[in-house]
Each structure stands twice: as C-alpha cells, then as structure tokens.
Amino acid sequence: GAASPPPGLLQVVKQCVRVPVFVMIRPRGGDFLYSDREVEVMKADIRLAKLHGADGLVFGALTEDGRIDTELCTALLAVCRPLPVTFHRAFDMVHDPLVALETLISLGFERVLTSGCDSSALEGLSLIKRLAEQAKGRIVVVPGGGITERNLQRILEGSTASEFHCSARSARDSGMKFRNPNVAMGASFSAPEYSIKVADVAKVRTLNAIAKNIL
C-alpha cells in the first residue's frame, strides 16, 4: 500500500544520504487503475519530487484489462524527463508479463520491479529469470517482494539480477509511556499504534555484504 512521500520527507532524506533517491509516485493504495483526478495528483507529485531533488521516479499504471496503460505512462514519463523512471510492482498484476515487458522497454522505462507475478520474488524466481533473459540489457529487471538476508543469495543467483529491492525493516516499540488501548487510528487490520516500522541498519549491511559477495 505504499504511497507518494510528502516533499518534506524527500527534502530531509536528501540532506541525510549520499545515494540516489528514487521517489514513489502513487496517490493511494489499492489497484493501479487511476481516475483523471488521481492522474493530476500524480503529475503534481512528480513535479514536487523533481523540485526537491529526486534522482528518479517510480510509478506504474494499468488498464482495466490488465495491460500497461501506455497512454498514461507516456504522459507521466514526459513530466518525469529527464530523470530515469522505474515501473513498480503494478507489473505483477499484468495479464501477460512477457508482452508487458516489451511495452515498458518501448516506452523508455529504465527498470521494472517485480516479484515474478507471484507472492514473493523467491516464488516467482523462474519468471524473473525469464524476464531478465528476454530483456537482454534493454531494461533492468529488479527482483522485489519478500527478500531477506535468508533468501537473497538464492534470488540473485537464480535470477541473474544485478540489483534487488527490499524493505529491510524491523519493528520498534513506541516511546509512548501513556497508552490508550481502546483507540485505533485506522482499520482493525492496520499496524499497532505503538509499534513503528523502521529501516534496520544491521539488515541493510548484511544484505549489502551478501550482494557484494555475489555481484
């Protein structure tokens, strides 16, 4: 359900890191079939991301029959120029991934993030490898979805991928001492109010070491 970050977050991140920052452009969770108003929001978010120093953009859009929305993607890519653009895991919801890959290449996407149209990159490994072979360097196929330090080596070796995506997160307990157990700030299935998801530095270092050893 990841959505576009606020400009303030991007601004602070750019001040704190020296690696390229690619910004998600997604007006809401859910599907990837967007209304005209949502498209206007996406265009505005792209302009703001560029204004605040984004090094690249990440988005995806589909038609109602599960194909790449070439018309919308073309319009959004024009707003993104000259920054590189990644098509995100909307790809995993397409009707025919092999056809969709050729569409992304023809549109000019530099990367595609995918779990191989399965519930995780490990389970979709055979398709990820097939996509990478089909791409022949014309687009970077990036495995993502359920990647951890326990399966990264198998995924990189099995897919021949040179890049990968993962959250590398862990849960941190809230610093709140007073807690009201009777109130939830969202749906009952949302994250607990007093547990915070954070990037885990140890996990990032471990994953990075594994990748460097393989690549």
PDB file of C-alpha atoms in Angstrom:
ATOM      1  CA  GLY A   1       0.000   0.000   0.000  1.00  0.00           C
ATOM      2  CA  ALA A   2       2.984   2.346  -0.314  1.00  0.00           C
ATOM      3  CA  ALA A   3       2.092   5.856  -1.493  1.00  0.00           C
ATOM      4  CA  SER A   4       3.942   9.021  -2.515  1.00  0.00           C
ATOM      5  CA  PRO A   5       6.068  10.500   0.296  1.00  0.00           C
ATOM      6  CA  PRO A   6       5.489  14.124   1.352  1.00  0.00           C
ATOM      7  CA  PRO A   7       8.005  16.679  -0.044  1.00  0.00           C
ATOM      8  CA  GLY A   8       9.293  17.324   3.466  1.00  0.00           C
ATOM      9  CA  LEU A   9      10.408  13.710   3.822  1.00  0.00           C
ATOM     10  CA  LEU A  10      12.231  13.814   0.493  1.00  0.00           C
ATOM     11  CA  GLN A  11      13.927  17.083   1.428  1.00  0.00           C
ATOM     12  CA  VAL A  12      15.240  15.689   4.722  1.00  0.00           C
ATOM     13  CA  VAL A  13      16.312  12.363   3.194  1.00  0.00           C
ATOM     14  CA  LYS A  14      18.292  14.171   0.505  1.00  0.00           C
ATOM     15  CA  GLN A  15      20.114  16.092   3.241  1.00  0.00           C
ATOM     16  CA  CYS A  16      20.993  12.886   5.103  1.00  0.00           C
ATOM     17  CA  VAL A  17      22.111  10.414   2.422  1.00  0.00           C
ATOM     18  CA  ARG A  18      24.529  10.353  -0.494  1.00  0.00           C
ATOM     19  CA  VAL A  19      22.879   7.587  -2.527  1.00  0.00           C
ATOM     20  CA  PRO A  20      20.421   8.268  -5.383  1.00  0.00           C
ATOM     21  CA  VAL A  21      16.833   8.645  -4.144  1.00  0.00           C
ATOM     22  CA  PHE A  22      14.010   7.371  -6.364  1.00  0.00           C
ATOM     23  CA  VAL A  23      10.577   8.614  -5.317  1.00  0.00           C
ATOM     24  CA  MET A  24       7.385   6.576  -5.427  1.00  0.00           C
ATOM     25  CA  ILE A  25       4.526   8.270  -7.289  1.00  0.00           C
ATOM     26  CA  ARG A  26       1.319   6.635  -6.112  1.00  0.00           C
ATOM     27  CA  PRO A  27      -1.687   8.660  -4.937  1.00  0.00           C
ATOM     28  CA  ARG A  28      -3.248   5.813  -2.925  1.00  0.00           C
ATOM     29  CA  GLY A  29      -3.068   2.138  -2.079  1.00  0.00           C
ATOM     30  CA  GLY A  30      -5.161  -0.418  -3.912  1.00  0.00           C
ATOM     31  CA  ASP A  31      -5.216  -1.056  -7.644  1.00  0.00           C
ATOM     32  CA  PHE A  32      -3.340   0.726 -10.429  1.00  0.00           C
ATOM     33  CA  LEU A  33      -6.303   1.982 -12.436  1.00  0.00           C
ATOM     34  CA  TYR A  34      -6.358   5.733 -11.879  1.00  0.00           C
ATOM     35  CA  SER A  35      -9.025   8.401 -12.310  1.00  0.00           C
ATOM     36  CA  ASP A  36      -8.393  11.727 -14.051  1.00  0.00           C
ATOM     37  CA  ARG A  37      -8.130  13.497 -10.682  1.00  0.00           C
ATOM     38  CA  GLU A  38      -5.636  10.919  -9.424  1.00  0.00           C
ATOM     39  CA  VAL A  39      -3.559  11.436 -12.565  1.00  0.00           C
ATOM     40  CA  GLU A  40      -3.433  15.173 -11.810  1.00  0.00           C
ATOM     41  CA  VAL A  41      -2.189  14.345  -8.314  1.00  0.00           C
ATOM     42  CA  MET A  42       0.495  12.067  -9.772  1.00  0.00           C
ATOM     43  CA  LYS A  43       1.713  14.783 -12.133  1.00  0.00           C
ATOM     44  CA  ALA A  44       1.821  17.297  -9.288  1.00  0.00           C
ATOM     45  CA  ASP A  45       3.741  14.832  -7.096  1.00  0.00           C
ATOM     46  CA  ILE A  46       6.272  14.253  -9.889  1.00  0.00           C
ATOM     47  CA  ARG A  47       6.877  17.999 -10.243  1.00  0.00           C
ATOM     48  CA  LEU A  48       7.303  18.390  -6.478  1.00  0.00           C
ATOM     49  CA  ALA A  49       9.679  15.411  -6.308  1.00  0.00           C
ATOM     50  CA  LYS A  50      11.839  16.906  -9.061  1.00  0.00           C
ATOM     51  CA  LEU A  51      11.772  20.294  -7.351  1.00  0.00           C
ATOM     52  CA  HIS A  52      13.035  18.775  -4.090  1.00  0.00           C
ATOM     53  CA  GLY A  53      15.904  16.800  -5.610  1.00  0.00           C
ATOM     54  CA  ALA A  54      14.579  13.375  -6.609  1.00  0.00           C
ATOM     55  CA  ASP A  55      17.150  11.424  -8.614  1.00  0.00           C
ATOM     56  CA  GLY A  56      14.499   9.250 -10.258  1.00  0.00           C
ATOM     57  CA  LEU A  57      10.811   8.392 -10.128  1.00  0.00           C
ATOM     58  CA  VAL A  58       8.865   5.158  -9.624  1.00  0.00           C
ATOM     59  CA  PHE A  59       5.307   4.573 -10.796  1.00  0.00           C
ATOM     60  CA  GLY A  60       3.022   2.116 -12.553  1.00  0.00           C
ATOM     61  CA  ALA A  61      -0.382   2.279 -14.234  1.00  0.00           C
ATOM     62  CA  LEU A  62      -2.596  -0.393 -15.783  1.00  0.00           C
ATOM     63  CA  THR A  63      -5.708  -0.559 -17.930  1.00  0.00           C
ATOM     64  CA  GLU A  64      -8.812  -2.297 -16.670  1.00  0.00           C
ATOM     65  CA  ASP A  65      -7.937  -5.441 -18.661  1.00  0.00           C
ATOM     66  CA  GLY A  66      -4.535  -5.824 -17.003  1.00  0.00           C
ATOM     67  CA  ARG A  67      -2.249  -4.260 -19.580  1.00  0.00           C
ATOM     68  CA  ILE A  68       0.264  -1.431 -19.262  1.00  0.00           C
ATOM     69  CA  ASP A  69      -1.568   1.881 -19.643  1.00  0.00           C
ATOM     70  CA  THR A  70       0.658   3.201 -22.429  1.00  0.00           C
ATOM     71  CA  GLU A  71      -1.222   6.477 -22.831  1.00  0.00           C
ATOM     72  CA  LEU A  72      -0.980   7.406 -19.154  1.00  0.00           C
ATOM     73  CA  CYS A  73       2.593   6.136 -18.792  1.00  0.00           C
ATOM     74  CA  THR A  74       3.676   8.196 -21.805  1.00  0.00           C
ATOM     75  CA  ALA A  75       2.132  11.324 -20.269  1.00  0.00           C
ATOM     76  CA  LEU A  76       3.745  10.719 -16.879  1.00  0.00           C
ATOM     77  CA  LEU A  77       7.129   9.894 -18.409  1.00  0.00           C
ATOM     78  CA  ALA A  78       7.035  13.252 -20.201  1.00  0.00           C
ATOM     79  CA  VAL A  79       6.637  15.017 -16.842  1.00  0.00           C
ATOM     80  CA  CYS A  80       9.459  12.927 -15.354  1.00  0.00           C
ATOM     81  CA  ARG A  81      12.029  13.828 -18.005  1.00  0.00           C
ATOM     82  CA  PRO A  82      14.998  13.889 -17.870  1.00  0.00           C
ATOM     83  CA  LEU A  83      15.025  11.666 -14.757  1.00  0.00           C
ATOM     84  CA  PRO A  84      15.157   7.857 -15.018  1.00  0.00           C
ATOM     85  CA  VAL A  85      11.935   6.015 -14.225  1.00  0.00           C
ATOM     86  CA  THR A  86      11.182   2.591 -12.741  1.00  0.00           C
ATOM     87  CA  PHE A  87       7.880   0.758 -13.304  1.00  0.00           C
ATOM     88  CA  HIS A  88       6.926  -0.687  -9.908  1.00  0.00           C
ATOM     89  CA  ARG A  89       5.146  -3.894  -8.893  1.00  0.00           C
ATOM     90  CA  ALA A  90       1.992  -2.957 -10.729  1.00  0.00           C
ATOM     91  CA  PHE A  91       3.834  -5.151 -13.240  1.00  0.00           C
ATOM     92  CA  ASP A  92       2.929  -8.174 -11.117  1.00  0.00           C
ATOM     93  CA  MET A  93      -0.757  -7.557 -11.861  1.00  0.00           C
ATOM     94  CA  VAL A  94      -0.469  -7.620 -15.666  1.00  0.00           C
ATOM     95  CA  HIS A  95      -2.270 -10.111 -17.904  1.00  0.00           C
ATOM     96  CA  ASP A  96       0.844 -11.133 -19.881  1.00  0.00           C
ATOM     97  CA  PRO A  97       4.220 -10.229 -18.288  1.00  0.00           C
ATOM     98  CA  LEU A  98       6.301 -11.040 -21.374  1.00  0.00           C
ATOM     99  CA  VAL A  99       4.253  -8.694 -23.549  1.00  0.00           C
ATOM    100  CA  ALA A 100       4.182  -6.089 -20.760  1.00  0.00           C
ATOM    101  CA  LEU A 101       7.981  -6.143 -20.537  1.00  0.00           C
ATOM    102  CA  GLU A 102       8.316  -5.251 -24.230  1.00  0.00           C
ATOM    103  CA  THR A 103       5.819  -2.436 -23.718  1.00  0.00           C
ATOM    104  CA  LEU A 104       7.879  -0.967 -20.870  1.00  0.00           C
ATOM    105  CA  ILE A 105      11.034  -1.154 -22.965  1.00  0.00           C
ATOM    106  CA  SER A 106       9.359   0.623 -25.875  1.00  0.00           C
ATOM    107  CA  LEU A 107       8.076   3.354 -23.547  1.00  0.00           C
ATOM    108  CA  GLY A 108      11.541   4.055 -22.158  1.00  0.00           C
ATOM    109  CA  PHE A 109      11.431   2.764 -18.580  1.00  0.00           C
ATOM    110  CA  GLU A 110      14.909   2.035 -17.218  1.00  0.00           C
ATOM    111  CA  ARG A 111      13.874  -0.519 -14.602  1.00  0.00           C
ATOM    112  CA  VAL A 112      10.987  -2.790 -13.707  1.00  0.00           C
ATOM    113  CA  LEU A 113      10.402  -4.022 -10.163  1.00  0.00           C
ATOM    114  CA  THR A 114       8.787  -7.462  -9.957  1.00  0.00           C
ATOM    115  CA  SER A 115       8.176 -10.479  -7.756  1.00  0.00           C
ATOM    116  CA  GLY A 116       7.755 -12.553 -10.901  1.00  0.00           C
ATOM    117  CA  CYS A 117       3.962 -12.132 -10.729  1.00  0.00           C
ATOM    118  CA  ASP A 118       3.886 -14.258  -7.581  1.00  0.00           C
ATOM    119  CA  SER A 119       3.514 -13.624  -3.866  1.00  0.00           C
ATOM    120  CA  SER A 120       7.285 -13.208  -3.417  1.00  0.00           C
ATOM    121  CA  ALA A 121      10.415 -12.935  -5.529  1.00  0.00           C
ATOM    122  CA  LEU A 122      11.511 -16.374  -4.370  1.00  0.00           C
ATOM    123  CA  GLU A 123       8.288 -17.990  -5.587  1.00  0.00           C
ATOM    124  CA  GLY A 124       8.402 -16.005  -8.834  1.00  0.00           C
ATOM    125  CA  LEU A 125      12.083 -16.686  -9.417  1.00  0.00           C
ATOM    126  CA  SER A 126      11.701 -18.661 -12.650  1.00  0.00           C
ATOM    127  CA  LEU A 127       9.707 -15.872 -14.302  1.00  0.00           C
ATOM    128  CA  ILE A 128      12.135 -13.210 -13.064  1.00  0.00           C
ATOM    129  CA  LYS A 129      14.976 -15.121 -14.715  1.00  0.00           C
ATOM    130  CA  ARG A 130      12.959 -15.467 -17.924  1.00  0.00           C
ATOM    131  CA  LEU A 131      12.227 -11.728 -17.926  1.00  0.00           C
ATOM    132  CA  ALA A 132      15.906 -10.887 -17.389  1.00  0.00           C
ATOM    133  CA  GLU A 133      16.857 -13.149 -20.295  1.00  0.00           C
ATOM    134  CA  GLN A 134      14.216 -11.556 -22.513  1.00  0.00           C
ATOM    135  CA  ALA A 135      15.325  -8.054 -21.523  1.00  0.00           C
ATOM    136  CA  LYS A 136      18.898  -8.642 -22.778  1.00  0.00           C
ATOM    137  CA  GLY A 137      20.067  -5.473 -21.044  1.00  0.00           C
ATOM    138  CA  ARG A 138      17.376  -3.262 -22.595  1.00  0.00           C
ATOM    139  CA  ILE A 139      15.766  -2.758 -19.175  1.00  0.00           C
ATOM    140  CA  VAL A 140      16.955  -3.662 -15.667  1.00  0.00           C
ATOM    141  CA  VAL A 141      14.766  -6.354 -14.092  1.00  0.00           C
ATOM    142  CA  VAL A 142      14.806  -5.812 -10.316  1.00  0.00           C
ATOM    143  CA  PRO A 143      13.555  -8.642  -8.077  1.00  0.00           C
ATOM    144  CA  GLY A 144      11.495  -7.459  -5.119  1.00  0.00           C
ATOM    145  CA  GLY A 145       8.969  -8.866  -2.689  1.00  0.00           C
ATOM    146  CA  GLY A 146       9.803 -10.833   0.446  1.00  0.00           C
ATOM    147  CA  ILE A 147      13.567 -10.560   0.008  1.00  0.00           C
ATOM    148  CA  THR A 148      15.541 -11.105   3.213  1.00  0.00           C
ATOM    149  CA  GLU A 149      19.079 -11.984   4.222  1.00  0.00           C
ATOM    150  CA  ARG A 150      17.978 -15.650   4.266  1.00  0.00           C
ATOM    151  CA  ASN A 151      16.965 -15.845   0.592  1.00  0.00           C
ATOM    152  CA  LEU A 152      18.868 -13.038  -1.159  1.00  0.00           C
ATOM    153  CA  GLN A 153      21.732 -15.206  -2.381  1.00  0.00           C
ATOM    154  CA  ARG A 154      19.366 -17.747  -3.934  1.00  0.00           C
ATOM    155  CA  ILE A 155      17.346 -14.995  -5.625  1.00  0.00           C
ATOM    156  CA  LEU A 156      20.357 -13.180  -7.082  1.00  0.00           C
ATOM    157  CA  GLU A 157      21.991 -16.370  -8.304  1.00  0.00           C
ATOM    158  CA  GLY A 158      18.737 -17.822  -9.619  1.00  0.00           C
ATOM    159  CA  SER A 159      17.602 -14.676 -11.431  1.00  0.00           C
ATOM    160  CA  THR A 160      20.995 -13.378 -12.662  1.00  0.00           C
ATOM    161  CA  ALA A 161      19.800  -9.965 -11.422  1.00  0.00           C
ATOM    162  CA  SER A 162      22.335  -7.226 -10.718  1.00  0.00           C
ATOM    163  CA  GLU A 163      20.001  -5.192  -8.483  1.00  0.00           C
ATOM    164  CA  PHE A 164      17.324  -6.027  -5.931  1.00  0.00           C
ATOM    165  CA  HIS A 165      14.685  -4.310  -3.804  1.00  0.00           C
ATOM    166  CA  CYS A 166      13.684  -4.988  -0.205  1.00  0.00           C
ATOM    167  CA  SER A 167      12.276  -3.115   2.770  1.00  0.00           C
ATOM    168  CA  ALA A 168      14.913  -4.322   5.302  1.00  0.00           C
ATOM    169  CA  ARG A 169      12.615  -3.197   8.095  1.00  0.00           C
ATOM    170  CA  SER A 170      12.068  -4.181  11.682  1.00  0.00           C
ATOM    171  CA  ALA A 171       9.528  -3.161  14.311  1.00  0.00           C
ATOM    172  CA  ARG A 172      10.495  -0.713  17.052  1.00  0.00           C
ATOM    173  CA  ASP A 173       8.394  -0.227  20.144  1.00  0.00           C
ATOM    174  CA  SER A 174       6.913   3.238  20.622  1.00  0.00           C
ATOM    175  CA  GLY A 175       8.421   5.586  23.189  1.00  0.00           C
ATOM    176  CA  MET A 176       4.936   6.425  24.479  1.00  0.00           C
ATOM    177  CA  LYS A 177       4.520   5.723  28.199  1.00  0.00           C
ATOM    178  CA  PHE A 178       0.810   6.552  28.349  1.00  0.00           C
ATOM    179  CA  ARG A 179      -1.179   4.308  26.012  1.00  0.00           C
ATOM    180  CA  ASN A 180      -4.899   4.165  25.328  1.00  0.00           C
ATOM    181  CA  PRO A 181      -5.723   0.549  24.371  1.00  0.00           C
ATOM    182  CA  ASN A 182      -9.295   1.437  23.392  1.00  0.00           C
ATOM    183  CA  VAL A 183      -8.483   3.575  20.344  1.00  0.00           C
ATOM    184  CA  ALA A 184      -7.033   2.561  16.974  1.00  0.00           C
ATOM    185  CA  MET A 185      -6.147   5.225  14.400  1.00  0.00           C
ATOM    186  CA  GLY A 186      -7.287   3.171  11.429  1.00  0.00           C
ATOM    187  CA  ALA A 187      -8.809  -0.131  10.424  1.00  0.00           C
ATOM    188  CA  SER A 188      -8.582  -3.082  12.779  1.00  0.00           C
ATOM    189  CA  PHE A 189      -6.065  -4.800  10.470  1.00  0.00           C
ATOM    190  CA  SER A 190      -3.671  -1.805  10.366  1.00  0.00           C
ATOM    191  CA  ALA A 191      -0.331  -1.707  12.193  1.00  0.00           C
ATOM    192  CA  PRO A 192      -0.481  -1.395  16.000  1.00  0.00           C
ATOM    193  CA  GLU A 193      -0.446   2.201  17.201  1.00  0.00           C
ATOM    194  CA  TYR A 194       2.543   1.635  19.464  1.00  0.00           C
ATOM    195  CA  SER A 195       4.803  -0.229  17.055  1.00  0.00           C
ATOM    196  CA  ILE A 196       6.881   1.663  14.468  1.00  0.00           C
ATOM    197  CA  LYS A 197       8.395   0.185  11.308  1.00  0.00           C
ATOM    198  CA  VAL A 198      11.959   1.413  10.772  1.00  0.00           C
ATOM    199  CA  ALA A 199      14.805   0.709   8.363  1.00  0.00           C
ATOM    200  CA  ASP A 200      17.091  -1.799  10.083  1.00  0.00           C
ATOM    201  CA  VAL A 201      20.737  -0.752   9.636  1.00  0.00           C
ATOM    202  CA  ALA A 202      22.034  -4.234  10.530  1.00  0.00           C
ATOM    203  CA  LYS A 203      19.791  -5.835   7.914  1.00  0.00           C
ATOM    204  CA  VAL A 204      20.876  -3.333   5.268  1.00  0.00           C
ATOM    205  CA  ARG A 205      24.553  -4.027   5.981  1.00  0.00           C
ATOM    206  CA  THR A 206      24.025  -7.792   5.893  1.00  0.00           C
ATOM    207  CA  LEU A 207      22.084  -7.659   2.623  1.00  0.00           C
ATOM    208  CA  ASN A 208      24.681  -5.343   1.104  1.00  0.00           C
ATOM    209  CA  ALA A 209      27.509  -7.709   2.092  1.00  0.00           C
ATOM    210  CA  ILE A 210      25.696 -10.704   0.597  1.00  0.00           C
ATOM    211  CA  ALA A 211      25.054  -8.837  -2.649  1.00  0.00           C
ATOM    212  CA  LYS A 212      28.647  -7.600  -2.944  1.00  0.00           C
ATOM    213  CA  ASN A 213      29.921 -11.137  -2.443  1.00  0.00           C
ATOM    214  CA  ILE A 214      27.721 -12.418  -5.294  1.00  0.00           C
ATOM    215  CA  LEU A 215      27.860  -9.477  -7.714  1.00  0.00           C
TER     216      LEU A 215
END
